[in-house]
Short mmCIF file of C-alpha atoms in Angstrom, two decimals:
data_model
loop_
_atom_site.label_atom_id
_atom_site.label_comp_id
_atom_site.label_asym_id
_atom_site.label_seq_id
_atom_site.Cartn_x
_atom_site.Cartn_y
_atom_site.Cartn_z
CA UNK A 1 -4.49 -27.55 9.99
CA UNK A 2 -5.16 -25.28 12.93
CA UNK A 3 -2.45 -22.64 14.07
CA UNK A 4 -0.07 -23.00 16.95
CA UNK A 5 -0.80 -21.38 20.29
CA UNK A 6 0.04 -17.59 20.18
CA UNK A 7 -0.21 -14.16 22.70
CA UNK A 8 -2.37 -12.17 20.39
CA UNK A 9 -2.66 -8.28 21.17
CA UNK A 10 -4.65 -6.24 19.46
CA UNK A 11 -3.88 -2.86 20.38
CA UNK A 12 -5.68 0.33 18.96
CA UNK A 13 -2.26 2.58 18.80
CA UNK A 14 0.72 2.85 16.55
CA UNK A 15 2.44 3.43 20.04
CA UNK A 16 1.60 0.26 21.41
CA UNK A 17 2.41 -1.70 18.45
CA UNK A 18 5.92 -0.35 18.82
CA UNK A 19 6.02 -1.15 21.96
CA UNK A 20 4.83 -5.00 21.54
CA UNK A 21 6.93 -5.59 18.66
CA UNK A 22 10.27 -4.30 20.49
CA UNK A 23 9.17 -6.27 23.09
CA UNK A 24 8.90 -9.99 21.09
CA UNK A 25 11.53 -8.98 18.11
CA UNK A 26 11.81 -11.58 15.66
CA UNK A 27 9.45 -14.04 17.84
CA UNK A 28 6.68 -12.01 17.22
CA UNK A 29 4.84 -10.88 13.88
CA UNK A 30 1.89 -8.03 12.83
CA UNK A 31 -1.17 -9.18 11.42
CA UNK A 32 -2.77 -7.12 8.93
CA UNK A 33 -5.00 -8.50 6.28
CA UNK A 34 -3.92 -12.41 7.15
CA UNK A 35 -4.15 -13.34 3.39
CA UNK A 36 -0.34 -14.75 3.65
CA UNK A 37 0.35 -14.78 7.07
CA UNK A 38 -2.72 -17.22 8.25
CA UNK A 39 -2.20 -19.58 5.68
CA UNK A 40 1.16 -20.37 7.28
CA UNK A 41 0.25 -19.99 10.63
CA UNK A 42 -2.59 -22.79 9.38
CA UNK A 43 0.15 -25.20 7.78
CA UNK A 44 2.72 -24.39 10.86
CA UNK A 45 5.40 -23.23 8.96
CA UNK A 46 5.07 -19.98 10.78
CA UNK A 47 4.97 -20.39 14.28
CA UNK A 48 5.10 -17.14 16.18
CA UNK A 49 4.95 -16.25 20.16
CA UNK A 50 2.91 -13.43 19.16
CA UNK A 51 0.77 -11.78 16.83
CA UNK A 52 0.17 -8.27 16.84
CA UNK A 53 -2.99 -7.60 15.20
CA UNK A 54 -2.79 -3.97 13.79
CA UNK A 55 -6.57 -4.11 12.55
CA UNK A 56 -7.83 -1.68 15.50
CA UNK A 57 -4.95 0.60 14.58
CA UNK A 58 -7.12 3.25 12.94
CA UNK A 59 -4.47 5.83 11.90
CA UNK A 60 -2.78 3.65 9.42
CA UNK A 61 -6.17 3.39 7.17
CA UNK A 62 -5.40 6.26 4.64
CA UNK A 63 -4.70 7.16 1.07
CA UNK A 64 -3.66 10.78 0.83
CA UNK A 65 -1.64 13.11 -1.24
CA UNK A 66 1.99 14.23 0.44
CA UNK A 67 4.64 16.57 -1.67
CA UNK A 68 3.20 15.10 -4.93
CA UNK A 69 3.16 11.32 -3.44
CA UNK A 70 0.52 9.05 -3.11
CA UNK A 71 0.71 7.75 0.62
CA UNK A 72 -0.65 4.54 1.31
CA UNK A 73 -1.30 3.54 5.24
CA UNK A 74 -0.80 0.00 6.22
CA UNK A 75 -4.69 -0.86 7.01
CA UNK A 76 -5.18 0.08 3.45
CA UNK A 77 -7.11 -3.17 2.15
CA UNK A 78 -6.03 -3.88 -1.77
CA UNK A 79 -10.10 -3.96 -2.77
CA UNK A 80 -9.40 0.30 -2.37
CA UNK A 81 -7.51 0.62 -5.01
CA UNK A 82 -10.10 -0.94 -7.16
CA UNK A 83 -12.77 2.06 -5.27
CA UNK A 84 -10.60 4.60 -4.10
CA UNK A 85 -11.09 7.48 -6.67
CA UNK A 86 -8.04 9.56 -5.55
CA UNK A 87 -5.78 6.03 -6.39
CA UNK A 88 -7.14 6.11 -9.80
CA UNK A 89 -6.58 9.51 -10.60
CA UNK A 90 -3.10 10.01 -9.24
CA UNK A 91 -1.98 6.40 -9.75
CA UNK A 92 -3.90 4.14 -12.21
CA UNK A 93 -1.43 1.46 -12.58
CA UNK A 94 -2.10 0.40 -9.06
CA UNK A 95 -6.24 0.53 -9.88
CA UNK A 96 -6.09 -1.64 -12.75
CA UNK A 97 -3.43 -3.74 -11.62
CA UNK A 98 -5.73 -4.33 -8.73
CA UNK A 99 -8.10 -6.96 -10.43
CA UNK A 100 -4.65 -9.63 -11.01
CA UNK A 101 -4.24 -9.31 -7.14
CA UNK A 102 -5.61 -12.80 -6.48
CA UNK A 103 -9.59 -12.69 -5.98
CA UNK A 104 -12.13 -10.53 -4.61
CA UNK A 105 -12.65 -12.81 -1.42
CA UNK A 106 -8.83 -11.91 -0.84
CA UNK A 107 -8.61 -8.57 -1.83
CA UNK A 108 -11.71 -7.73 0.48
CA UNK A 109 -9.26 -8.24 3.42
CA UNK A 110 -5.62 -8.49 1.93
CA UNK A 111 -3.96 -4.96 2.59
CA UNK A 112 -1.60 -3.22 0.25
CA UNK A 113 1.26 -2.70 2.24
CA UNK A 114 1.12 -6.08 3.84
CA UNK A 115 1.41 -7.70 0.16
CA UNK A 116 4.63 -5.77 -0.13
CA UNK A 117 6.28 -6.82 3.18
CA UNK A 118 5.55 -10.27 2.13
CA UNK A 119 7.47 -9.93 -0.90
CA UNK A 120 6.20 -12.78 -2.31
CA UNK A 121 8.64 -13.17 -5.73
CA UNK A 122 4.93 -13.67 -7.92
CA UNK A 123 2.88 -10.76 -6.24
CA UNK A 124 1.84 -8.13 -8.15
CA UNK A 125 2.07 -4.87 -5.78
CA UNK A 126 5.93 -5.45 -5.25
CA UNK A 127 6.74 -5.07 -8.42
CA UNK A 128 4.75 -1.51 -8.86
CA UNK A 129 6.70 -0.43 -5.73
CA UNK A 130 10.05 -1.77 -7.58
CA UNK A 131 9.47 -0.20 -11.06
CA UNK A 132 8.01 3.23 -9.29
CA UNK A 133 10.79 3.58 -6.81
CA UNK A 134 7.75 3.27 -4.08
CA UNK A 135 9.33 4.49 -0.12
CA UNK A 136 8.58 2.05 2.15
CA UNK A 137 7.71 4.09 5.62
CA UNK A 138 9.26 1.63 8.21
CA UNK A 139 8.72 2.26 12.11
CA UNK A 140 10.56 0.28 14.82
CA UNK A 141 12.23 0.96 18.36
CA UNK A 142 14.74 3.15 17.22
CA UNK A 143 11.87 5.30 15.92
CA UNK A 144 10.77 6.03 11.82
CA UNK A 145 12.91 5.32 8.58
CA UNK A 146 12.71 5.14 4.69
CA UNK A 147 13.47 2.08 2.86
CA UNK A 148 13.60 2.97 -0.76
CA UNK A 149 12.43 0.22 -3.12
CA UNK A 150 15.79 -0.74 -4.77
CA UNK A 151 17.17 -1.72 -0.88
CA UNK A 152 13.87 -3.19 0.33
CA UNK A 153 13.55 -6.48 -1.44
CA UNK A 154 16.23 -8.77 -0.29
CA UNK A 155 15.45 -12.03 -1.67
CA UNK A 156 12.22 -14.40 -1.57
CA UNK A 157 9.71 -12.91 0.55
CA UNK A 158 12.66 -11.28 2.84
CA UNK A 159 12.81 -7.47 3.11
CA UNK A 160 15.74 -5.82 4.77
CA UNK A 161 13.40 -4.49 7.59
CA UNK A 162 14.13 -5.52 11.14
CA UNK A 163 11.63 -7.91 12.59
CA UNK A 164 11.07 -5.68 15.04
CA UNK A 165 10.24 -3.40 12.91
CA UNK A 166 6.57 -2.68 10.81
CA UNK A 167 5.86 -1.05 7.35
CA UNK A 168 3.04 1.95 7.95
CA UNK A 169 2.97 3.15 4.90
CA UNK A 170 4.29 3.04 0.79
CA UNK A 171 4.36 6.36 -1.23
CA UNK A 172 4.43 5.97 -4.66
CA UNK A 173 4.90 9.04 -7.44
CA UNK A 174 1.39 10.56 -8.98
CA UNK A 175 1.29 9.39 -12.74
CA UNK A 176 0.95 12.63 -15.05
CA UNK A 177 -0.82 12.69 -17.99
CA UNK A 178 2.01 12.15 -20.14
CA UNK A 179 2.81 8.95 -18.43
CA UNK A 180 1.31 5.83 -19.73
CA UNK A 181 1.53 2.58 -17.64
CA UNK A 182 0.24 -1.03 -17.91
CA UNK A 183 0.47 -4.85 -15.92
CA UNK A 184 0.61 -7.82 -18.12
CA UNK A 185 -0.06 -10.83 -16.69
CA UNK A 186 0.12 -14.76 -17.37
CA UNK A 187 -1.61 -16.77 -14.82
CA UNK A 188 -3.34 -20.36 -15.16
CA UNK A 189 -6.26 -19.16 -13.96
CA UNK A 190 -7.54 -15.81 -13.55
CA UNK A 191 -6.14 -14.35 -9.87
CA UNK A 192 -3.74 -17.46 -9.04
CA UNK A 193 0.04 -16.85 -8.69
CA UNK A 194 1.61 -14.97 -11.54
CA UNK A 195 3.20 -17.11 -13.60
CA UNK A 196 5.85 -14.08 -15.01
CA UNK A 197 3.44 -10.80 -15.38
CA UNK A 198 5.50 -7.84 -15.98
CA UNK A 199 4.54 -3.71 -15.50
CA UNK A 200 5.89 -0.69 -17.21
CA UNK A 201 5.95 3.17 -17.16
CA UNK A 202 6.37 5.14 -20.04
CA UNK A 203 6.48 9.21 -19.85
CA UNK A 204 6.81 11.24 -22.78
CA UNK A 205 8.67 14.49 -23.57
CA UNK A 206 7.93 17.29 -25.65
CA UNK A 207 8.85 15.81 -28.83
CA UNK A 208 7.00 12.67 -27.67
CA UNK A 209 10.15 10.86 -27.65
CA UNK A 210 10.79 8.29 -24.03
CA UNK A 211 11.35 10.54 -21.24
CA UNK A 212 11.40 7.75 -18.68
CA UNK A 213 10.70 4.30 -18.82
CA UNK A 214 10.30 1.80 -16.57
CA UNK A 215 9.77 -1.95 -16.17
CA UNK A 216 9.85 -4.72 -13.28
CA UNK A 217 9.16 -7.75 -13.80
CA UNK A 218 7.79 -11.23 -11.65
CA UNK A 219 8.01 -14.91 -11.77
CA UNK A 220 11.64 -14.54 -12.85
CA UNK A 221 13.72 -13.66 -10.25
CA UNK A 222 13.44 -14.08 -6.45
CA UNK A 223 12.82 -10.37 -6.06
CA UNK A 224 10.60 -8.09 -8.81
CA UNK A 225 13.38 -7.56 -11.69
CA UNK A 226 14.18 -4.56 -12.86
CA UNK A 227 17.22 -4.02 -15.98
CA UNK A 228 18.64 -0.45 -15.87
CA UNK A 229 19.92 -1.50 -19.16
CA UNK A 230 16.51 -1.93 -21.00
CA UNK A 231 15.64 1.20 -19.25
CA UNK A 232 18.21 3.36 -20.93
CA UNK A 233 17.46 1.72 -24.44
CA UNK A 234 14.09 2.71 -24.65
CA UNK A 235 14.60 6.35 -22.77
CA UNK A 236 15.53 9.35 -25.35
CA UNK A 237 14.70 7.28 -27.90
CA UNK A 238 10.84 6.89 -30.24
CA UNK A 239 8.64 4.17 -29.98
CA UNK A 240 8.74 2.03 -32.58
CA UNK A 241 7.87 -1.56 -32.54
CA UNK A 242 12.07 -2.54 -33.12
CA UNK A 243 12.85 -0.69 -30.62
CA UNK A 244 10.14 -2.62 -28.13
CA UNK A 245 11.41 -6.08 -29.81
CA UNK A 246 14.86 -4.75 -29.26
CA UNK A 247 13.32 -3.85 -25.10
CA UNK A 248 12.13 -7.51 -24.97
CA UNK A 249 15.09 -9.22 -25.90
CA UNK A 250 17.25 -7.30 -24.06
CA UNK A 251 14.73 -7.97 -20.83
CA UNK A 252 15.50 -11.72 -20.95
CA UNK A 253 19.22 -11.55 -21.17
CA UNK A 254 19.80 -11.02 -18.04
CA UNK A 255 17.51 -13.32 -16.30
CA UNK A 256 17.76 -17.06 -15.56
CA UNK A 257 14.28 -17.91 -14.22
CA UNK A 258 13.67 -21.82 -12.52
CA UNK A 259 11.64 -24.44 -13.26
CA UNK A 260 8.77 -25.27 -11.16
CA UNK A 261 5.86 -27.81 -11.68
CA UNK A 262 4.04 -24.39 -13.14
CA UNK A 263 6.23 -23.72 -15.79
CA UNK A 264 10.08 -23.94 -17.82
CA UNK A 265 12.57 -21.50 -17.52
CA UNK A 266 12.38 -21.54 -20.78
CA UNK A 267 8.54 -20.80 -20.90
CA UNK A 268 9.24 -18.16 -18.41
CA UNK A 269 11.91 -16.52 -20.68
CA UNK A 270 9.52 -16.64 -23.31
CA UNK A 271 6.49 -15.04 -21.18
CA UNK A 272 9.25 -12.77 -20.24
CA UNK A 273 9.53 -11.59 -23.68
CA UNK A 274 5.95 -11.61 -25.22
CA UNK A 275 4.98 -9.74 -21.81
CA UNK A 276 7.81 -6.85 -21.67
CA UNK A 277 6.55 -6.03 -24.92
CA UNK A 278 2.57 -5.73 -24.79
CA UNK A 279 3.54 -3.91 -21.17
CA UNK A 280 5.68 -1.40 -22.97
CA UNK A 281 3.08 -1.04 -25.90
CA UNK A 282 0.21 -0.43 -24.02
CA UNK A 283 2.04 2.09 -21.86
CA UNK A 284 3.44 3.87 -24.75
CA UNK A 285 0.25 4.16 -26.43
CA UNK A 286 -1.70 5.27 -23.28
CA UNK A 287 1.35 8.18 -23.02
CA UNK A 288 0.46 9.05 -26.57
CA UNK A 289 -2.97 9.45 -25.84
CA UNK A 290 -2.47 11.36 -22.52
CA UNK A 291 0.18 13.79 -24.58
CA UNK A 292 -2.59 14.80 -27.32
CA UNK A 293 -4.76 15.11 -25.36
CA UNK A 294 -2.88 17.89 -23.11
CA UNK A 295 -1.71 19.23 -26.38
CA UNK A 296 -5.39 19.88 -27.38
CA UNK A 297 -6.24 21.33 -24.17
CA UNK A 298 -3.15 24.00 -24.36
CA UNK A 299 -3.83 24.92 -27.75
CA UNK B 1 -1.25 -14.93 27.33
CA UNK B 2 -1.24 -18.35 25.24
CA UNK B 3 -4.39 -20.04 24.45
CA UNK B 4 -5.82 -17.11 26.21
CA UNK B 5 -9.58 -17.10 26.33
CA UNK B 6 -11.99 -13.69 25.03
CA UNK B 7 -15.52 -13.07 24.99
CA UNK B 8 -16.63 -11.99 21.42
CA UNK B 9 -20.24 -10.39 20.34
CA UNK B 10 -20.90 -11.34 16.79
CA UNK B 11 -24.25 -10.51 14.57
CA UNK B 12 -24.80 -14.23 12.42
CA UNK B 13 -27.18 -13.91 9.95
CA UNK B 14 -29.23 -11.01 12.26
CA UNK B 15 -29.35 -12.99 15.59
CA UNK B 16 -26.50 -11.86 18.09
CA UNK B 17 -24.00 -14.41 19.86
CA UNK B 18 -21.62 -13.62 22.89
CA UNK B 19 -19.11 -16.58 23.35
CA UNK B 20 -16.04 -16.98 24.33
CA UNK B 21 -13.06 -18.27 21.65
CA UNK B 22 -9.39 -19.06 22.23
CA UNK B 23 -7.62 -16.44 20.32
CA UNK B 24 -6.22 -19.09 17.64
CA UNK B 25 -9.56 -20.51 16.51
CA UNK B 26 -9.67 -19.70 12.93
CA UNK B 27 -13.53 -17.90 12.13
CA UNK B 28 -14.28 -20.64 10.15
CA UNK B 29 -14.67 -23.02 13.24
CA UNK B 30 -16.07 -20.57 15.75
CA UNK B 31 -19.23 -20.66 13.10
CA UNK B 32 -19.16 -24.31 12.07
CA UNK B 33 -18.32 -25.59 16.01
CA UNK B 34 -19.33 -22.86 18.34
CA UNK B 35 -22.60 -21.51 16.55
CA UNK B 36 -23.51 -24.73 14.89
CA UNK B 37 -23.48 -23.27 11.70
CA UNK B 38 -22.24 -26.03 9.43
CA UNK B 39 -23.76 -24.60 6.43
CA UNK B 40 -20.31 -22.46 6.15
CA UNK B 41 -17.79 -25.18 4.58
CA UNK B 42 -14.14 -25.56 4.83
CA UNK B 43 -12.14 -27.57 2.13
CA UNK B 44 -8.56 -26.51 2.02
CA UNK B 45 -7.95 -24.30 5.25
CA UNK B 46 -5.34 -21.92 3.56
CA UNK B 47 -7.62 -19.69 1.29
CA UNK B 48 -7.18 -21.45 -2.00
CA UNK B 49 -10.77 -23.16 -1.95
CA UNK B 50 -13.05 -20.76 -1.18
CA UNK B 51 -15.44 -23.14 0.32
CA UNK B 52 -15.60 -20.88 3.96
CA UNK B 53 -16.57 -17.72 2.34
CA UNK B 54 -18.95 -15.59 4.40
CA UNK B 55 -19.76 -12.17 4.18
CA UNK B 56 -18.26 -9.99 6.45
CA UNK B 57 -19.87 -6.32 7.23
CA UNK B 58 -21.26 -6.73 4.13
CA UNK B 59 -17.93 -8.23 1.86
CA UNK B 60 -16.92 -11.62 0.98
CA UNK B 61 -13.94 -12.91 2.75
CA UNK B 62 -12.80 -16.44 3.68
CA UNK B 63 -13.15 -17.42 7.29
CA UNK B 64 -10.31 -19.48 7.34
CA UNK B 65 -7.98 -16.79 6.98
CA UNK B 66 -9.72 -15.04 9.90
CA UNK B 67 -9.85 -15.88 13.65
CA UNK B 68 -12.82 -15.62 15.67
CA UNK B 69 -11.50 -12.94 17.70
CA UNK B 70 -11.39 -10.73 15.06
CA UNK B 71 -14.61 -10.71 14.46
CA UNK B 72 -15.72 -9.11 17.66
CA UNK B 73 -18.26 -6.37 16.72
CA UNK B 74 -18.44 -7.96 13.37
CA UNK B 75 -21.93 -8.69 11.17
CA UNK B 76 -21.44 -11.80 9.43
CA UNK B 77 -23.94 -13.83 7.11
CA UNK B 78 -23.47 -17.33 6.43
CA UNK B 79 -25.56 -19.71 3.69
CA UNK B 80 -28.30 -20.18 6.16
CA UNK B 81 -29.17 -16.49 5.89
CA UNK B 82 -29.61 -16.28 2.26
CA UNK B 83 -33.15 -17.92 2.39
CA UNK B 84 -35.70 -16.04 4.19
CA UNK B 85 -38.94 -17.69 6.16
CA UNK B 86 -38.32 -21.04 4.33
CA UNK B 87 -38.41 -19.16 0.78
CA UNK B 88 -35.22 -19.94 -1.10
CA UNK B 89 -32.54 -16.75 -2.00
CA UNK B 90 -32.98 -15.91 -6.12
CA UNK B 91 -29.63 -17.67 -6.35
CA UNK B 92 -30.14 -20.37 -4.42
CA UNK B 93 -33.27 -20.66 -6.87
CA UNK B 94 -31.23 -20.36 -9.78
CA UNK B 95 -28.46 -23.10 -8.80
CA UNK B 96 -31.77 -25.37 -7.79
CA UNK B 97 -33.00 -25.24 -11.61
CA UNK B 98 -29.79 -24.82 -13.60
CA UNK B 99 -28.22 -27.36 -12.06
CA UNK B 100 -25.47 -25.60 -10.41
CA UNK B 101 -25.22 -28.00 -7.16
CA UNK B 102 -23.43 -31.46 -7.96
CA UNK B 103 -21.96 -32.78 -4.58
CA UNK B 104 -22.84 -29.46 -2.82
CA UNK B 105 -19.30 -29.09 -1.11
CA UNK B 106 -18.61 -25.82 -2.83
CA UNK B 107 -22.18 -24.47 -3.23
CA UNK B 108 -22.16 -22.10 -0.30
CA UNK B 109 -18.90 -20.40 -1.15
CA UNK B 110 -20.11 -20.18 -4.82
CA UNK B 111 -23.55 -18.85 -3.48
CA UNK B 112 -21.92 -15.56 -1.04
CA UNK B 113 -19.59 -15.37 -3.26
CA UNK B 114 -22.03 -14.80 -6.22
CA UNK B 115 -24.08 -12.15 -4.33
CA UNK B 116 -21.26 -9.96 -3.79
CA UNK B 117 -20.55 -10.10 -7.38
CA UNK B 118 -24.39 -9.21 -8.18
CA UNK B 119 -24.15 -6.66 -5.90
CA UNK B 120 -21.41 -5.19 -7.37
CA UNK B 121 -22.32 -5.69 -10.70
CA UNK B 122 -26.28 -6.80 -11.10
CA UNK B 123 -25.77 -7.39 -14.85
CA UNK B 124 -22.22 -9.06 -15.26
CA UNK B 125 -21.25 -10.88 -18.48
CA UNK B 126 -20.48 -14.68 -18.65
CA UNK B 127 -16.91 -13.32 -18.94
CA UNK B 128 -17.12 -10.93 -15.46
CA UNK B 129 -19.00 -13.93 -14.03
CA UNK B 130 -15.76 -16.06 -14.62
CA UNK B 131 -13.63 -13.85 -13.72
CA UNK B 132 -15.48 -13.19 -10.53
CA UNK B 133 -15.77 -17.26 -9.21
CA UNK B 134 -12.44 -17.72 -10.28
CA UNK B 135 -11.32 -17.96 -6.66
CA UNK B 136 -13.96 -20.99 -5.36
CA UNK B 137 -13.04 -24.43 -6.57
CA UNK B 138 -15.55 -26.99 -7.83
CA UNK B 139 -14.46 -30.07 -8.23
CA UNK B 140 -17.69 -31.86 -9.55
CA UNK B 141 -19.89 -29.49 -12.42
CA UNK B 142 -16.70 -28.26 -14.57
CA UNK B 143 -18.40 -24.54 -13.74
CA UNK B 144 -20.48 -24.48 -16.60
CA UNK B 145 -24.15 -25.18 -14.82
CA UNK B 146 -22.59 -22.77 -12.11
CA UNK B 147 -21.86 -19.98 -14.28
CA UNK B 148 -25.67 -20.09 -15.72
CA UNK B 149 -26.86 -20.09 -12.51
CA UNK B 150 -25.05 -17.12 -11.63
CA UNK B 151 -26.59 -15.49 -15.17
CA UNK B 152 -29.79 -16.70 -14.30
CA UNK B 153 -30.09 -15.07 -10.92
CA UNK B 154 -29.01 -12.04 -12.25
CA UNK B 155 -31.79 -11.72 -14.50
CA UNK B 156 -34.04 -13.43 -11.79
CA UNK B 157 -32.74 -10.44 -9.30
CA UNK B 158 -32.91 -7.55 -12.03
CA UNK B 159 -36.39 -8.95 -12.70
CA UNK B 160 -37.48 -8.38 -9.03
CA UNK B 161 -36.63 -5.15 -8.99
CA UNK B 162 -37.69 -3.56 -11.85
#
């Protein structure tokens, strides 16, 4: 299992990347953290002229804070959201969901932006991007654009960039205080493929009644799943535990997961289920916590 | 340039190597066939195993999900750098008397992959120390003699330096 021949460039500018990648199109293919790219380059089911290694490419290893977004460069490894103090202040979900992401060895090297480009339909970081409305910062010949989540994922682990194009960066919102969030996750073994895992969003208002919710799920769809309709049911409305059965329910109707040697549609519908609902508990409860505790502070 | 042909300067276990790889070989065989290093393993070849794990600048990745080439500059440390002037590592200790080695195939994954967890975490529970091996594969011990080595050498290592 040893990868085909390849031109490999390893350029130290965004420029040059550009430059490389208009130049091979879909022949050629950027090489970030490896973690899914050099497995298939290992079996030969990827196979490309070139590989543009962006790991010299210093300016896209950042986290920083733009208009109220948390901007995420492409060099980014996923072990920095575990470290990165800013990420778990402005965005927890992505800290704690950070331990699920496969397994330290991985993660070490893995980056976060090259996890979403992957779109692997059981990955973890695709679905915060989905449920969060993430921007994906795309640049290609024809210069910079701004995929928004809802357009990005096209089907299994196709995106609607160009392959000439390469993700540089994902900005997600900041998570106030009165937002509560959790990732619930079913695996066989701590780390492997997700068999369905599922993350939600829950902001309070005043009244501590659902501002905004949100949920996306994995495992059950070829792209992270998201139901506008369970969305609505739960926003305006109190928390109550009918009205998170009610959420769960609702969350499987509109799915129709496959069967794999890992596990039943049916089991999937049913980790579906159990899953929507400890997400949206744990979220809601965290957004309780986060509203008392600003209520205590203003008073 | 296909098959093209670099010169690389890597730091293995503190001695330095300059050698020139073919862009496609994977890390993993740059150490085992170019430096001779065969102490570094490699099972599955698409990151699933965790046999190859190495630390690289100072983190645990798996070298066959690297190429050699990338690893220009790099420090690396292999198994054969965890024991120093003929003394075994604490956790190669450990594994010794808990019985943590069956076959040996995994062992040096298990072993790097162990220190960064004790480095990150000197006094882990049995719990943290599952979590944390739960990407190398053993095939032979069921885990069990391997998780109380782990245990072990973190008391052995918190020992040493209180």
């Amino acid at each position: 299992m040893k990868p085909c021949n390849f031109d490999y460039f390893d350029p130290k500018t965004l420029e040059e990347v550009v430059v490389l990648m208009r130049q091979y199109g879909s022949d050629g293919k950027i090489l970030a953290g490896g973690q899914s790219l050099v497995p298939l380059l290992n079996f030969r089911l990827a196979a490309p002229a070139a590989l543009v290694d962006i790991n010299k490419v210093k300016e896209l290893d950042y986290v920083r804070e733009v208009n109220g977004k948390l901007a995420i460069g492409a060099l980014v490894r996923q072990r920095v959201l575990e470290t990165s103090e800013a990420i778990r202040s402005k965005c927890g979900l992505l800290a704690e969901t950070a331990e699920f992401i496969a397994h330290p060895q991985i993660r070490n090297r893995g980056t976060v932006v090259g996890s979403i480009c992957h779109a692997d339909p059981a990955a973890e970081l695709p679905a915060i991007a989905r449920a969060l409305d993430a921007e994906m910062k795309v640049v290609g010949p024809d210069g910079e654009r701004i995929i928004k989540a809802e357009d990005f994922f096209v089907t299994l682990m196709t995106t609607s960039m160009d392959p000439s194009e390469l993700m540089v960066e994902v900005r997600l919102p900041t998570l106030g205080p009165r937002t509560g969030w959790a990732f619930e996750e079913f695996a066989i073994r701590h780390g492997d493929f997700a068999i369905v895992g599922v993350t939600a969003a829950v902001t309070l208002d005043e009244q501590k009644n659902c501002a905004d919710a949100r949920l996306a799920a994995i495992g059950v769809s070829e792209v992270p799943y998201r139901d506008s309709k369970v969305e609505r049911l739960i926003m305006g409305q109190e928390i109550s535990e009918s009205l998170l059965d009610q959420a769960a329910h609702q969350m499987v109707e509109g799915v129709e997961p496959s069967t794999d040697l890992h596990a039943s549609a049916d089991q999937r519908k049913h980790l579906l289920r159990v899953l929507t609902k400890r997400a949206l508990k744990k979220a809601a409860g965290r957004a309780l916590k986060g509203f008392e505790k600003g209520r205590g502070k203003n008073a | 340039m296909p098959d093209e042909l670099r010169t690389i300067q890597v730091t293995v276990n503190g001695t330095k190597y300059d050698r020139q790889v073919r862009c496609r070989k994977l890390l993993s065989d740059f150490i085992r066939e170019d430096l001779r290093l065969v102490g570094t393993h490699v099972g599955c070849e698409h990151g699933i195993c965790g046999a190859c794990t190495v630390l690289f600048n100072g983190q645990t990745i798996r070298s066959c999900l690297m190429f050699a080439v990338q690893a220009d500059g790099a420090e690396i440390t292999t198994v054969e750098g965890l024991a120093r002037g003929g003394q075994l590592h604490p956790l190669q200790e450990a594994f010794w008397e808990n019985h943590g080695v069956q076959c040996g195939y995994c062992t040096p994954g298990f072993l790097l992959t162990a220190l960064e967890l004790l480095q990150r975490n000197p006094n882990p529970t049995e719990e943290e120390v599952r979590i944390g091996i739960a990407g190398n594969i053993c095939r032979c011990t069921g885990y069990q003699h391997i998780i109380e080595s782990v245990l072990a050498a973190a008391a052995k290592m918190g020992a040493k330096t209180v």
